[in-house]
Coordinates of C-alpha atoms and ligand atoms in Angstrom, one line a residue:
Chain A
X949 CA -26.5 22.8 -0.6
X950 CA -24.1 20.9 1.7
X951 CA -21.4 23.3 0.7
X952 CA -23.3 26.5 1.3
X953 CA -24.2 25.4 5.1
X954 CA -21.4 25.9 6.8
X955 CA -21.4 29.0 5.0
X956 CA -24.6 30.2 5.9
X957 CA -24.7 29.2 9.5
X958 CA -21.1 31.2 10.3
X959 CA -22.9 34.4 8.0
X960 CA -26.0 34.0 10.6
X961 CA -23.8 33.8 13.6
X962 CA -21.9 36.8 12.5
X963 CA -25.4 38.8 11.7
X964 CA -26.1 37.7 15.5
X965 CA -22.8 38.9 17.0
X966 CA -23.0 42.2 15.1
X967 CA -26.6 42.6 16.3
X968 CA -26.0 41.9 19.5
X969 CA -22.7 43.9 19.9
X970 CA -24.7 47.4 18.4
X971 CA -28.0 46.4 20.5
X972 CA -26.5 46.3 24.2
X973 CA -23.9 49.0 23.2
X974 CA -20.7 46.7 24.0
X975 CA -17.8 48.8 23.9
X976 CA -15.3 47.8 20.6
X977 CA -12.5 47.3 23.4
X978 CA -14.6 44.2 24.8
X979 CA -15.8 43.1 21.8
X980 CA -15.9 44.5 18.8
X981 CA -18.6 44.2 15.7
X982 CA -17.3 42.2 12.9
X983 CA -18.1 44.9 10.5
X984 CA -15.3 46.8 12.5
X985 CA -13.5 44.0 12.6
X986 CA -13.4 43.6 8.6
X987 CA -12.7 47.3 8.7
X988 CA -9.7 47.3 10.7
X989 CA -8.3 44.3 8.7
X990 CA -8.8 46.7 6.0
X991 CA -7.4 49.8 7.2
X992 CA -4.1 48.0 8.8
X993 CA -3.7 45.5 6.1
X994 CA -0.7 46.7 5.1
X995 CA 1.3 45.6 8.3
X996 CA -0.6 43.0 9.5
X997 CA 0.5 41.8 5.6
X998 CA 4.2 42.3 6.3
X999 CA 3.6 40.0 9.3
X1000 CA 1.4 37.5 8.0
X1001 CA 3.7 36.5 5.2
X1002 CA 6.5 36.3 7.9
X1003 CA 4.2 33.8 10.2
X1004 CA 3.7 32.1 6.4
X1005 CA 7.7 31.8 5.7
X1006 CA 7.7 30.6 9.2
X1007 CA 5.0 27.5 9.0
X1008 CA 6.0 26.4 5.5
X1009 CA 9.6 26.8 5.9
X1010 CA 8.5 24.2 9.0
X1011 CA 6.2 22.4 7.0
X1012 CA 9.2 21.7 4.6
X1013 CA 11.8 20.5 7.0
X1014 CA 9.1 18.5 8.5
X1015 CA 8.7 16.6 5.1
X1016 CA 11.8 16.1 4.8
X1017 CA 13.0 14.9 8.3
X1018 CA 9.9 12.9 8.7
X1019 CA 10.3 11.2 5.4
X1020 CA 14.1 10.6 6.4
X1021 CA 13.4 9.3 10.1
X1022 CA 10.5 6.5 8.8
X1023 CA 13.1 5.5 6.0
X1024 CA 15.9 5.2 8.5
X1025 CA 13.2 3.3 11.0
X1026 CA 11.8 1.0 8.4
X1027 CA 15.1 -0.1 7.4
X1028 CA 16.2 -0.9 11.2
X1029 CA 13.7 -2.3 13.4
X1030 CA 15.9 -1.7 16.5
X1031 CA 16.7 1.9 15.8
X1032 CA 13.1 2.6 15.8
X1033 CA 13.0 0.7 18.8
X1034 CA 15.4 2.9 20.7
X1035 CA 14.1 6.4 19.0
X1036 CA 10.7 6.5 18.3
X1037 CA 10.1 6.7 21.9
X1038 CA 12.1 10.0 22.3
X1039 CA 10.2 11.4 19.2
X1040 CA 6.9 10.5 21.4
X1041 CA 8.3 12.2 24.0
X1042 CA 8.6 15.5 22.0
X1043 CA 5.3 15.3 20.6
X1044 CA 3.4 15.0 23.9
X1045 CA 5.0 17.5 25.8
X1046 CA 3.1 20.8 24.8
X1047 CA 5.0 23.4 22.8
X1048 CA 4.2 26.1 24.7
X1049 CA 7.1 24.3 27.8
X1050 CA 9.4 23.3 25.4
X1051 CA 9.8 26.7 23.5
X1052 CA 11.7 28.6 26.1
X1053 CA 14.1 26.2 26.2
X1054 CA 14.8 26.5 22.2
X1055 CA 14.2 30.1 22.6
X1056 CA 17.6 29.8 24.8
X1057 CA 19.8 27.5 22.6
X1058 CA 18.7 28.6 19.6
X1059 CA 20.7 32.0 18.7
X1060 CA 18.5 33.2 16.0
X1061 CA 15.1 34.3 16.4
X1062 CA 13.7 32.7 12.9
X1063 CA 15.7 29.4 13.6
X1064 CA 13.9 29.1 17.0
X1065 CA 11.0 29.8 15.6
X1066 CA 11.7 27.3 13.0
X1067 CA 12.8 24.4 14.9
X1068 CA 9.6 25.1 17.4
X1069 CA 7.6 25.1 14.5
X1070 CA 9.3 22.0 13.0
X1071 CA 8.6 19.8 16.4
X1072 CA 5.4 19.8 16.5
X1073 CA 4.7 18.9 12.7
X1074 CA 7.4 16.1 11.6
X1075 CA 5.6 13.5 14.1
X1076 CA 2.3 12.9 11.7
X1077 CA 4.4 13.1 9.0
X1078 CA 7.1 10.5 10.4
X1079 CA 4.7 7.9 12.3
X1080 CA 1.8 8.4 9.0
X1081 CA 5.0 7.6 6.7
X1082 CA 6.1 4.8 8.7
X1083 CA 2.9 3.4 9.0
X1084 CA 3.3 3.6 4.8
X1085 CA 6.1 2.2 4.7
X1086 CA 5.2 -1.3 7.1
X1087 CA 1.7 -1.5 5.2
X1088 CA 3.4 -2.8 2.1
X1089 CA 1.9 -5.8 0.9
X1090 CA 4.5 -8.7 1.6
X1091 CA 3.3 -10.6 -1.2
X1092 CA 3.9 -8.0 -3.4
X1093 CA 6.9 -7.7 -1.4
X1094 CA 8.1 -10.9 -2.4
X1095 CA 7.3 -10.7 -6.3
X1096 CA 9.4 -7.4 -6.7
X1097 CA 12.1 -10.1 -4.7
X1098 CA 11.0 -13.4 -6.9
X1099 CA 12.0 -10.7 -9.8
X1100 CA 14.8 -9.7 -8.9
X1101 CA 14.3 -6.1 -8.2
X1102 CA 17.7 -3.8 -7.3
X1103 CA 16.8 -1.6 -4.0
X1104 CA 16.8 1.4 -6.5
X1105 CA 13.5 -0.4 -8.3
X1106 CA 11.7 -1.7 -4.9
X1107 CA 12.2 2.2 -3.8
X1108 CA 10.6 3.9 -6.6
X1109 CA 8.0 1.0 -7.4
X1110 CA 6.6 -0.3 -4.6
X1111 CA 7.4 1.6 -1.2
X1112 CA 6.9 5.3 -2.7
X1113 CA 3.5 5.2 -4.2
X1114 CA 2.7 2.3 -1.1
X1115 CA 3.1 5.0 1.4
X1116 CA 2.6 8.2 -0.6
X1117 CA -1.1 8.0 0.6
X1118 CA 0.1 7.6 4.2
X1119 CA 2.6 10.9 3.8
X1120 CA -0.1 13.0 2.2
X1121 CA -3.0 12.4 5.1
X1122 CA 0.3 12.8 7.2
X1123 CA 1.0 16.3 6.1
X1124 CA -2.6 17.5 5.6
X1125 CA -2.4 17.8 9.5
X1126 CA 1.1 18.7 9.9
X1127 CA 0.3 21.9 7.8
X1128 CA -2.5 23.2 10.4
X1129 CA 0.3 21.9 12.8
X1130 CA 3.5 24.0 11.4
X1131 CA 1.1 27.0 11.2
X1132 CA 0.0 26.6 15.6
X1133 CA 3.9 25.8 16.0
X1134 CA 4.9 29.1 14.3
X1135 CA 2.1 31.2 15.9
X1136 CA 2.8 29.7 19.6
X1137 CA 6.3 29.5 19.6
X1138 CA 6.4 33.6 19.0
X1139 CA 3.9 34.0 20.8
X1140 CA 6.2 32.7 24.0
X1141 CA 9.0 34.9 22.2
X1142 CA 7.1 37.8 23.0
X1143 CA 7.6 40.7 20.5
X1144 CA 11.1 41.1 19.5
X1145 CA 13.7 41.4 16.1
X1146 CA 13.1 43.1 13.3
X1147 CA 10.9 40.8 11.4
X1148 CA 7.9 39.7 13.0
X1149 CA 4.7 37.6 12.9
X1150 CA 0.5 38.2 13.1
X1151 CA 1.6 36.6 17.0
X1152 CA 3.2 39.5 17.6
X1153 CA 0.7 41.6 16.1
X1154 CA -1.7 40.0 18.8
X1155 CA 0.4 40.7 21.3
X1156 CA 1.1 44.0 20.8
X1157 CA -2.4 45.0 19.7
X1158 CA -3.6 43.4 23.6
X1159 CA -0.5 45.5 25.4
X1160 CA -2.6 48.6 24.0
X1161 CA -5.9 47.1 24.5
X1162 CA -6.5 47.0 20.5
X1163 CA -8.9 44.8 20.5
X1164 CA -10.9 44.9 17.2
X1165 CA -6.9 44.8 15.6
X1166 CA -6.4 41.4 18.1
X1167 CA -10.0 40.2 16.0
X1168 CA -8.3 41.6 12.9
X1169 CA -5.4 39.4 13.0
X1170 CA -6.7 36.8 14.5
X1171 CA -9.3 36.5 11.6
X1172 CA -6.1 36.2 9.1
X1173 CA -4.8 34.2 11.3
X1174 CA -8.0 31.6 10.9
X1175 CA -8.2 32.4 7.3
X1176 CA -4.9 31.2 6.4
X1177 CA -5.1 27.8 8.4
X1178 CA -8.4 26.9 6.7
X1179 CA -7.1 28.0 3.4
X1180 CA -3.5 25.7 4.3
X1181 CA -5.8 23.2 4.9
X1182 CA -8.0 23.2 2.0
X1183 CA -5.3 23.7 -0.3
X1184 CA -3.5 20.6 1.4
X1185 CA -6.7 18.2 1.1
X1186 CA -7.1 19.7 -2.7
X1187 CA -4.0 18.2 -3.4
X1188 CA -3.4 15.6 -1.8
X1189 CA -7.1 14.5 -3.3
X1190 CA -5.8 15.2 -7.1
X1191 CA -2.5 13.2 -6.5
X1192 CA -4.2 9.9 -5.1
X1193 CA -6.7 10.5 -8.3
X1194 CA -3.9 10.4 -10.7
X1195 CA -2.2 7.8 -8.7
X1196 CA -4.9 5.1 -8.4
X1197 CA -7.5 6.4 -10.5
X1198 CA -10.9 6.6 -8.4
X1199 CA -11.6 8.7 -11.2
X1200 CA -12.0 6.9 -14.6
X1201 CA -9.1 8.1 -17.0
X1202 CA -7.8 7.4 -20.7
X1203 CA -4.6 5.7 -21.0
X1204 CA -2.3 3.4 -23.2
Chain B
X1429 CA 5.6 -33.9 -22.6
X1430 CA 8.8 -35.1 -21.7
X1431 CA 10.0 -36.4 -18.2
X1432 CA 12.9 -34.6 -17.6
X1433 CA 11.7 -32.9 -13.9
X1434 CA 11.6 -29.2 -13.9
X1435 CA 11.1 -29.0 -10.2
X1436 CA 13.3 -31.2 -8.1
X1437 CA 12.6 -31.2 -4.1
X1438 CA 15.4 -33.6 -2.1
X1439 CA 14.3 -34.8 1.6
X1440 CA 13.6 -31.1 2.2
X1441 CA 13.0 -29.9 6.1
X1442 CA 12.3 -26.5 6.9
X1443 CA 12.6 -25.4 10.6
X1444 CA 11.3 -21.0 10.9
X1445 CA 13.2 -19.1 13.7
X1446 CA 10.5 -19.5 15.7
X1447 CA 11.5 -23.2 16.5
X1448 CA 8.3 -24.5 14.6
X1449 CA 9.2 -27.2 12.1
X1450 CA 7.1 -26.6 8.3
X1451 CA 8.3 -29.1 7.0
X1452 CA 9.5 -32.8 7.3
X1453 CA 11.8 -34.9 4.8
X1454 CA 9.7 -33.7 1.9
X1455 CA 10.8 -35.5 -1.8
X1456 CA 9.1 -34.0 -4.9
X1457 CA 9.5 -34.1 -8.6
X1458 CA 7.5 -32.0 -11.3
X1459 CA 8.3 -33.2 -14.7
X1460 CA 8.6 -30.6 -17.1
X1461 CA 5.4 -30.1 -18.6
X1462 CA 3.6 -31.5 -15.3
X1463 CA 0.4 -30.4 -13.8
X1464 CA 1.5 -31.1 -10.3
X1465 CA -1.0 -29.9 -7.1
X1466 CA -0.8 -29.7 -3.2
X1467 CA -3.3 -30.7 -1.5
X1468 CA -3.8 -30.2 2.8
X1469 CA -5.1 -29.2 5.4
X1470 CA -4.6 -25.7 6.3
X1471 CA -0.9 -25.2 7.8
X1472 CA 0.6 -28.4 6.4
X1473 CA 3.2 -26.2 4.7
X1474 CA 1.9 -26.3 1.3
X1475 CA 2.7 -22.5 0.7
X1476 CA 6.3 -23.1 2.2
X1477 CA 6.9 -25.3 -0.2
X1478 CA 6.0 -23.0 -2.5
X1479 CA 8.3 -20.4 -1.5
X1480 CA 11.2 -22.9 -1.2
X1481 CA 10.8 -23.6 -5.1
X1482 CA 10.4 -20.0 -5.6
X1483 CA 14.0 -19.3 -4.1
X1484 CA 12.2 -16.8 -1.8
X1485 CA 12.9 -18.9 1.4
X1486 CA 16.1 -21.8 1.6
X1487 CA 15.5 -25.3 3.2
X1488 CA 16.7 -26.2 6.1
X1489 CA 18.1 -29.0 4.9
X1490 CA 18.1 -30.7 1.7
X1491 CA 18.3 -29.8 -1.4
X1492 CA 15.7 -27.9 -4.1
X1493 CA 16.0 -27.5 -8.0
X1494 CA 14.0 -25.5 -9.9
X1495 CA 14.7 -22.7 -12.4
X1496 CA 14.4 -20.3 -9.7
X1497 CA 17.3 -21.9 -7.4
X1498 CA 19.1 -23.0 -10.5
X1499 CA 19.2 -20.0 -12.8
X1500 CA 17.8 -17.0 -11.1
X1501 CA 17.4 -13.4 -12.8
X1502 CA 15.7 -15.2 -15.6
X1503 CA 12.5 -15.0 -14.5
X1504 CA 11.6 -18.5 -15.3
X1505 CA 8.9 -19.2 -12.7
X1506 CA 6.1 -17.1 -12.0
X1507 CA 3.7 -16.8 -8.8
X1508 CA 0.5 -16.5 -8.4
X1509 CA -0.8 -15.6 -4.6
X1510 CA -4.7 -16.1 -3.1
X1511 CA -5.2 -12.4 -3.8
X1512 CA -4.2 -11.2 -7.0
X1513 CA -1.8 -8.9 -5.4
X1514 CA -1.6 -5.6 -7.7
X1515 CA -0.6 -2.9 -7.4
X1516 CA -3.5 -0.6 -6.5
X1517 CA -2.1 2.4 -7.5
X1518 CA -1.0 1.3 -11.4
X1519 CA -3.1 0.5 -13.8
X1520 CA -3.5 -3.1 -15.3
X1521 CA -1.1 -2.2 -18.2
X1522 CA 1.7 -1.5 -15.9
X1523 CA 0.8 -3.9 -13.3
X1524 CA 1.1 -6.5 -16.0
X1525 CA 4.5 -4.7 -17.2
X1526 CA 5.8 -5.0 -13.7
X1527 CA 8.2 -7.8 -14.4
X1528 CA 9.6 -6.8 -17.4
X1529 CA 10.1 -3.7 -15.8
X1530 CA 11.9 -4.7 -13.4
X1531 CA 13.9 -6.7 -15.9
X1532 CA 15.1 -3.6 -17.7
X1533 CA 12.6 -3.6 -21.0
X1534 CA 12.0 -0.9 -23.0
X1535 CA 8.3 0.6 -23.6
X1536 CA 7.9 -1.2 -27.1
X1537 CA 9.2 -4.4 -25.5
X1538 CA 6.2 -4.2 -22.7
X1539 CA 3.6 -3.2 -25.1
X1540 CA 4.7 -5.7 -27.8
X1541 CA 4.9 -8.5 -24.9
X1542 CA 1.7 -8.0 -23.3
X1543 CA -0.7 -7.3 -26.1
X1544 CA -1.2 -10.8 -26.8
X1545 CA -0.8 -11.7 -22.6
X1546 CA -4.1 -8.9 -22.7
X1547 CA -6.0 -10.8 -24.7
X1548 CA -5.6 -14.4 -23.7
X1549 CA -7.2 -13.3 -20.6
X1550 CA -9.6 -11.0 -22.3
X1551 CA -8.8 -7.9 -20.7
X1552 CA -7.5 -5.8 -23.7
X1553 CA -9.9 -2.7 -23.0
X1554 CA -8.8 -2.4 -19.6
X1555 CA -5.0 -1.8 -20.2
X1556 CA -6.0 1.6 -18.8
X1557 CA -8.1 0.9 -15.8
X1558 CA -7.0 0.4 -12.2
X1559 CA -7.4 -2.3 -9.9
X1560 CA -10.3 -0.8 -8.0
X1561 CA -12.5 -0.3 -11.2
X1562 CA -12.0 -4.0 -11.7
X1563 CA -14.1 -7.1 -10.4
X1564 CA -12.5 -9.5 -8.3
X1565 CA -12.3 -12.5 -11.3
X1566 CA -10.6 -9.8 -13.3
X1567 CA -8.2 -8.7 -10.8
X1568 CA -7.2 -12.5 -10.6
X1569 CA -7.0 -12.3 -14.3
X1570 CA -4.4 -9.5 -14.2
X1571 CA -2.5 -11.2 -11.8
X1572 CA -2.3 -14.5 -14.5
X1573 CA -1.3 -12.3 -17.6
X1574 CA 1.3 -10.8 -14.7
X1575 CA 2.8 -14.4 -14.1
X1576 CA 2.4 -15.2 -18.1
X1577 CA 3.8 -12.2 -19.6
X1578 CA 7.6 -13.8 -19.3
X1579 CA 6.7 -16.3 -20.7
X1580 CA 8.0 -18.7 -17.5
X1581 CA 8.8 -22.3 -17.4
X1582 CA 7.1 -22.9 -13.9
X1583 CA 4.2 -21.4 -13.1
X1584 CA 3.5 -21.6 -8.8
X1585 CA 0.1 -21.0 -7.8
X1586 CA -1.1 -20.4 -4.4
X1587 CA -5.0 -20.8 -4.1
X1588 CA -4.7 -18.5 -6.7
X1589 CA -8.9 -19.3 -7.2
X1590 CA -10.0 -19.7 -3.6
X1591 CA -11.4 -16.2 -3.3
X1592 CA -13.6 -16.2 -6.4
X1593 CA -17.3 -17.2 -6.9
X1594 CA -18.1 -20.7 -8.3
X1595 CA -18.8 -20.0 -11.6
X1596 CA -16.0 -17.2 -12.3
X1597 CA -13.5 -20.4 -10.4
X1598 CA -15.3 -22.9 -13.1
X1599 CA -14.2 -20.2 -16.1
X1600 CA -10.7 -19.6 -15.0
X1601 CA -9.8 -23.2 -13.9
X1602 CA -11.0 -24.1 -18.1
X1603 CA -8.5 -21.4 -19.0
X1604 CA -5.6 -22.2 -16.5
X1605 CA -5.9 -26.3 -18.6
X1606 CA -5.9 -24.2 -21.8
X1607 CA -3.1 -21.5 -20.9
X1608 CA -1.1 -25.2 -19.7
X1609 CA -1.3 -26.8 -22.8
X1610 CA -0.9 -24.1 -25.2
X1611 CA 2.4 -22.7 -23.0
X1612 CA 3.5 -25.8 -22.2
X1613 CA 4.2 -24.9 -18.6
X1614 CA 5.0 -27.2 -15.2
X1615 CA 2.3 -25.8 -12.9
X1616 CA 2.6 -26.3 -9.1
X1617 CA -1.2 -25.3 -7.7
X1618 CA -2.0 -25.5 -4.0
X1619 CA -6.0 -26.2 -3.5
X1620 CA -7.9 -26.7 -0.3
X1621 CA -10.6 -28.4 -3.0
X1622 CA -11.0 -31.7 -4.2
X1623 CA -12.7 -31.0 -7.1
X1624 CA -10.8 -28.3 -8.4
X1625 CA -7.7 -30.5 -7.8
X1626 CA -9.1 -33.5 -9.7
X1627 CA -10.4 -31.6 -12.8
X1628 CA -7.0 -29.2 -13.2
X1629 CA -4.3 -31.8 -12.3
X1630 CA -2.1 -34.8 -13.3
X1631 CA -1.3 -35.4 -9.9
X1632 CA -1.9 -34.6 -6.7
X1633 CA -0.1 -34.8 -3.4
X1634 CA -1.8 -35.3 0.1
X1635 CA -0.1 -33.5 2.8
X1636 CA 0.1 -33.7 6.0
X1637 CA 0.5 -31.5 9.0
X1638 CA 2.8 -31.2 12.0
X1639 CA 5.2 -31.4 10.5
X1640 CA 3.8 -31.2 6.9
X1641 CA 4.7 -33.9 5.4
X1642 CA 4.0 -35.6 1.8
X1643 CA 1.5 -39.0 2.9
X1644 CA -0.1 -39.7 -0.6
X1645 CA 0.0 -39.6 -4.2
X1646 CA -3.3 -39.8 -6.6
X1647 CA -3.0 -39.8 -10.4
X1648 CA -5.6 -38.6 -12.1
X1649 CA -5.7 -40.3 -15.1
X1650 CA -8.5 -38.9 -17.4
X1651 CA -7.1 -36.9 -20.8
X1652 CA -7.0 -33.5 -21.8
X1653 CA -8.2 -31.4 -22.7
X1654 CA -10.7 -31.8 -20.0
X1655 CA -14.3 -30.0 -21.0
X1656 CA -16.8 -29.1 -18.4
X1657 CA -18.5 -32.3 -18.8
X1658 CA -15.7 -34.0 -17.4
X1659 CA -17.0 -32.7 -13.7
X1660 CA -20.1 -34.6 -14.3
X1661 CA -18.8 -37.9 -15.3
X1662 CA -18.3 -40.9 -13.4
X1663 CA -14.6 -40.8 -13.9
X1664 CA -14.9 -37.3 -12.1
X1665 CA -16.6 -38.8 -8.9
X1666 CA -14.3 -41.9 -8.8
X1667 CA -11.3 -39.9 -8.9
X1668 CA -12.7 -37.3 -6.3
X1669 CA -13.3 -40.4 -4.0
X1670 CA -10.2 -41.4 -4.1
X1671 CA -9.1 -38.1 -3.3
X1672 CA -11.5 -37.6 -0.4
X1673 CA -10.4 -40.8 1.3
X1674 CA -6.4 -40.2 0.6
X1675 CA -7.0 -36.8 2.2
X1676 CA -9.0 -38.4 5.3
X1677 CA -6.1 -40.9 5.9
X1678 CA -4.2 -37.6 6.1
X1679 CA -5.8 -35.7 8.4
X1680 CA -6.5 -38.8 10.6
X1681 CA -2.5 -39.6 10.5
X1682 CA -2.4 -36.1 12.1
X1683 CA -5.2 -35.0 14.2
X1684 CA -6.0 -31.1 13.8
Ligands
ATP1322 N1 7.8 -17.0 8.1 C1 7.3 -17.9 9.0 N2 7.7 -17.9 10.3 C2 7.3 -18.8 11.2 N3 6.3 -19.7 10.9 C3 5.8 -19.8 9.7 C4 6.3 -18.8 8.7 N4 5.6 -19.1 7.5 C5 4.7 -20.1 7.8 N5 4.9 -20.5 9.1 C6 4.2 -21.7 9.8 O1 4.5 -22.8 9.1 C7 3.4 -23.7 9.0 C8 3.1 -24.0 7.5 O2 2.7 -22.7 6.9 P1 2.2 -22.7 5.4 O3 1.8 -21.3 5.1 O4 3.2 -23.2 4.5 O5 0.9 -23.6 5.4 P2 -0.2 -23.8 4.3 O6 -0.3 -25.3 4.1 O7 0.1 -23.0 3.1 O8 -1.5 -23.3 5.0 P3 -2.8 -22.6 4.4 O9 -3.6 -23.7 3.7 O10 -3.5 -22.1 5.6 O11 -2.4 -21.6 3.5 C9 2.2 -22.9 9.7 O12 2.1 -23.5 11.0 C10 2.7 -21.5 9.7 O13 2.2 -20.9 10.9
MG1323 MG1 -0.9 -21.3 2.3

């Protein structure tokens, strides 16, 4: 029942919007039914496609290097109190200033469209990932802390042991919001590139669509667009869920 | 039981970075085979000395001797901490592998060695199940058969009881005696009760605080093995009263 609400409630809403859309004639290039809506989606799939798995390429290449240079910034900061000290301020600094100003400027240094993209993409989703990881890290338990030490554990074993699966819960909740992140990063930062190059994204699909006033293909990629965050999303949650079930076993399971 | 002292603590001082002094001129000696325990008011350093005979912190001056200064990496000395201090994402088989893990030993070895560790604290059909499916006297339980499975000489427990409901602290205090005996162990126990102090130990030592300081010594005299009737007997009470006023001199030689 709980599942099928929010389900239901967006079908109504949709009935209404359709309703009201046919009943007081609105023209499709103010706002569009959603039945045309679905229907354009339909009949343009085929390059909104090419573009959406560009935008894709885009978030997750982002959502990858965000992993991994988040991940590598908290190690580096838990190791060295006063490097984190004099850097996590600057990473602050990047985080709060809003994409959309920052953008240009990588649009201008940045030589290659993708790699802008990228890197725009990339700066707004390492932070959760960095400050959730570093959080993982700092939570360790220093009395457990001291018994991998009272046993004489190598760096190797205290790694792999105890701070990995300590903070792996920290990193997961970390990049369940960088993924919706890395996917507003890749949509916003080409949306301030404007259409250009020869591979492009569902932003520029918007754009182009609202230079010639398209508006149920604006709705049509827009909807993708919306689809594949809540899907990102989901599929993030799904598995970050299963791997802190296997890890600490909220769920009762044979062993030994 | 011989004499010959396990644990060995010389006119020990211990002065943190912060400027505040632990601990004064302290002079201990566990014989091997001794039931040894702490008692204090909270602060007086009793965990520090702990840790000092753990190797996991260095005096400030003087000297300590104990299997873990003397002859470390032979995990010789076990601790046990207030909280049982598992790992919440392993399950209580590998929790209770944890040090021979770190040690190097194969599969077999682990299973072999903690079989029988399983069953002296009765948890064999749990070797599967993970902290958080377990009640709080069994999580204390896995931390024991942790600090047993080496098979150590010394045996350094913090509190290791002050958590747990009266009756499960009743169960496992009969069981620490029996554990003692049968293992021939030193055991080192920090208490902030009386009674549990006077029915586990051979002696007990009233600290003091700022600095903490060693101000008494009680003997407890009565034989083992102790059975629960022994908390009911006069021999009991006498011995607690002399307890009780030691640690009243204490804590009147330094106000709180
Ligand atoms: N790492 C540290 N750095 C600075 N001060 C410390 C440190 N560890 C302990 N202390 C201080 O040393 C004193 C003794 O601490 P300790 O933990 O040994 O007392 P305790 O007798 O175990 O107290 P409790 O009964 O509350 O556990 C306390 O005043 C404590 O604040
Ligand atoms: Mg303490």
């Amino acid at each position: 029942m709980n599942r099928a609400l929010p389900v239901l409630s967006l079908l109504f809403l949709l009935l209404v919007w359709e309703g009201v859309v046919r009943g007081l004639a609105i023209p499709p290039y103010v706002l569009p039914t959603p039945s045309l809506v679905l229907l354009t989606l339909w009949s343009s799939f085929g390059s909104l496609a090419v573009s959406w798995w560009f935008t894709l390429k885009i978030s997750f290449g982002a959502l990858g290097l965000a992993c991994l240079g988040g991940v590598a910034i908290a190690c580096v900061f838990a190791l060295s109190r006063p490097l984190e000290a004099a850097l996590l301020p600057l990473a602050v600094m990047l985080q709060v200033t809003p994409l959309v100003a920052i953008a240009p400027l990588i649009l201008i240094y940045v030589e290659s469209t993708t790699a802008a993209l990228l890197t725009c993409a990339w700066v707004i989703a390492f932070f959760p990932i960095l400050s959730n990881t570093l959080a993982g890290l700092r939570a360790v338990d220093p009395n457990l802390a001291d018994l991998f030490r009272l046993y004489r554990a190598t760096r190797w074993q205290r790694l792999r042991l105890l701070l990995v699966p300590g903070a792996l819960p920290y990193f997961l909740a970390g990049l369940r919001i960088s993924s919706g992140l890395s996917l507003i990063g890749a949509v916003t930062a080409e949306m301030v590139a404007g259409v250009a190059g020869r591979e492009t994204g569902l932003a520029s699909r918007i754009l182009e669509a609202s230079f010639r006033s398209e508006t149920p293909k604006m709705f049509a990629a827009l909807v993708l667009l919306v689809l594949t965050g809540v899907l990102v999303y989901s599929g993030f949650n799904a598995l970050s869920r299963i791997a802190l079930w296997q890890l600490y076993g909220e769920r009762p399971k044979e062993n030994h | 039981m011989n004499t010959r002292p396990a644990v060995v603590l010389d006119d020990v001082s211990k002065t943190f970075d912060s400027g505040l002094q632990a601990l004064a001129s302290v002079s201990l000696q566990a014989a091997s085979g001794e039931f040894l325990t702490l008692l204090g008011p909270s602060g007086c350093g009793k965990s520090s000395v702990l840790k000092l005979i753990a190797g996991l912190d260095t005096p400030t001056t003087g000297s300590v001797i104990s299997p873990a200064t003397q002859a470390p990496g032979e995990a010789a000395t076990a601790f046990v901490f207030q909280d049982p201090t598992l790992m919440p994402w392993a399950n209580v088989f590998d929790n209770i592998a944890l040090p021979l893990r770190l040690a190097g030993a194969s599969r077999e070895m682990m299973r072999a060695r903690i079989a029988p560790v399983l069953a002296t604290v009765g948890l064999t059909e749990f070797a599967g199940s993970h902290p958080a499916q377990l009640s709080g006297g069994m999580r204390m339980r896995v931390s024991l058969a942790r600090a047993l499975v080496t098979q150590p000489r010394v045996l350094l427990m913090d509190e290791p009881f002050a958590a747990l409901d009266e009756i499960t602290r009743a169960r496992l205090n009969q069981d620490l005696l029996a554990w003692w005996i049968e293992r021939q162990l030193t055991v080192v126990f920090v208490t902030h009760s009386v009674y549990e102090a006077v029915f586990l130990s051979q002696r007990v030592l009233v600290m003091g605080a700022r600095p903490g300081r060693i101000l008494e010594e009680v003997e407890i005299t009565a034989p083992y093995p102790r059975a629960t009737t022994f908390r009911t007997s006069l021999e009991f009470q006498q011995a607690c009263a002399r307890l009780t006023a030691a640690l009243d001199r204490a804590q009147a030689g330094a106000p709180a």
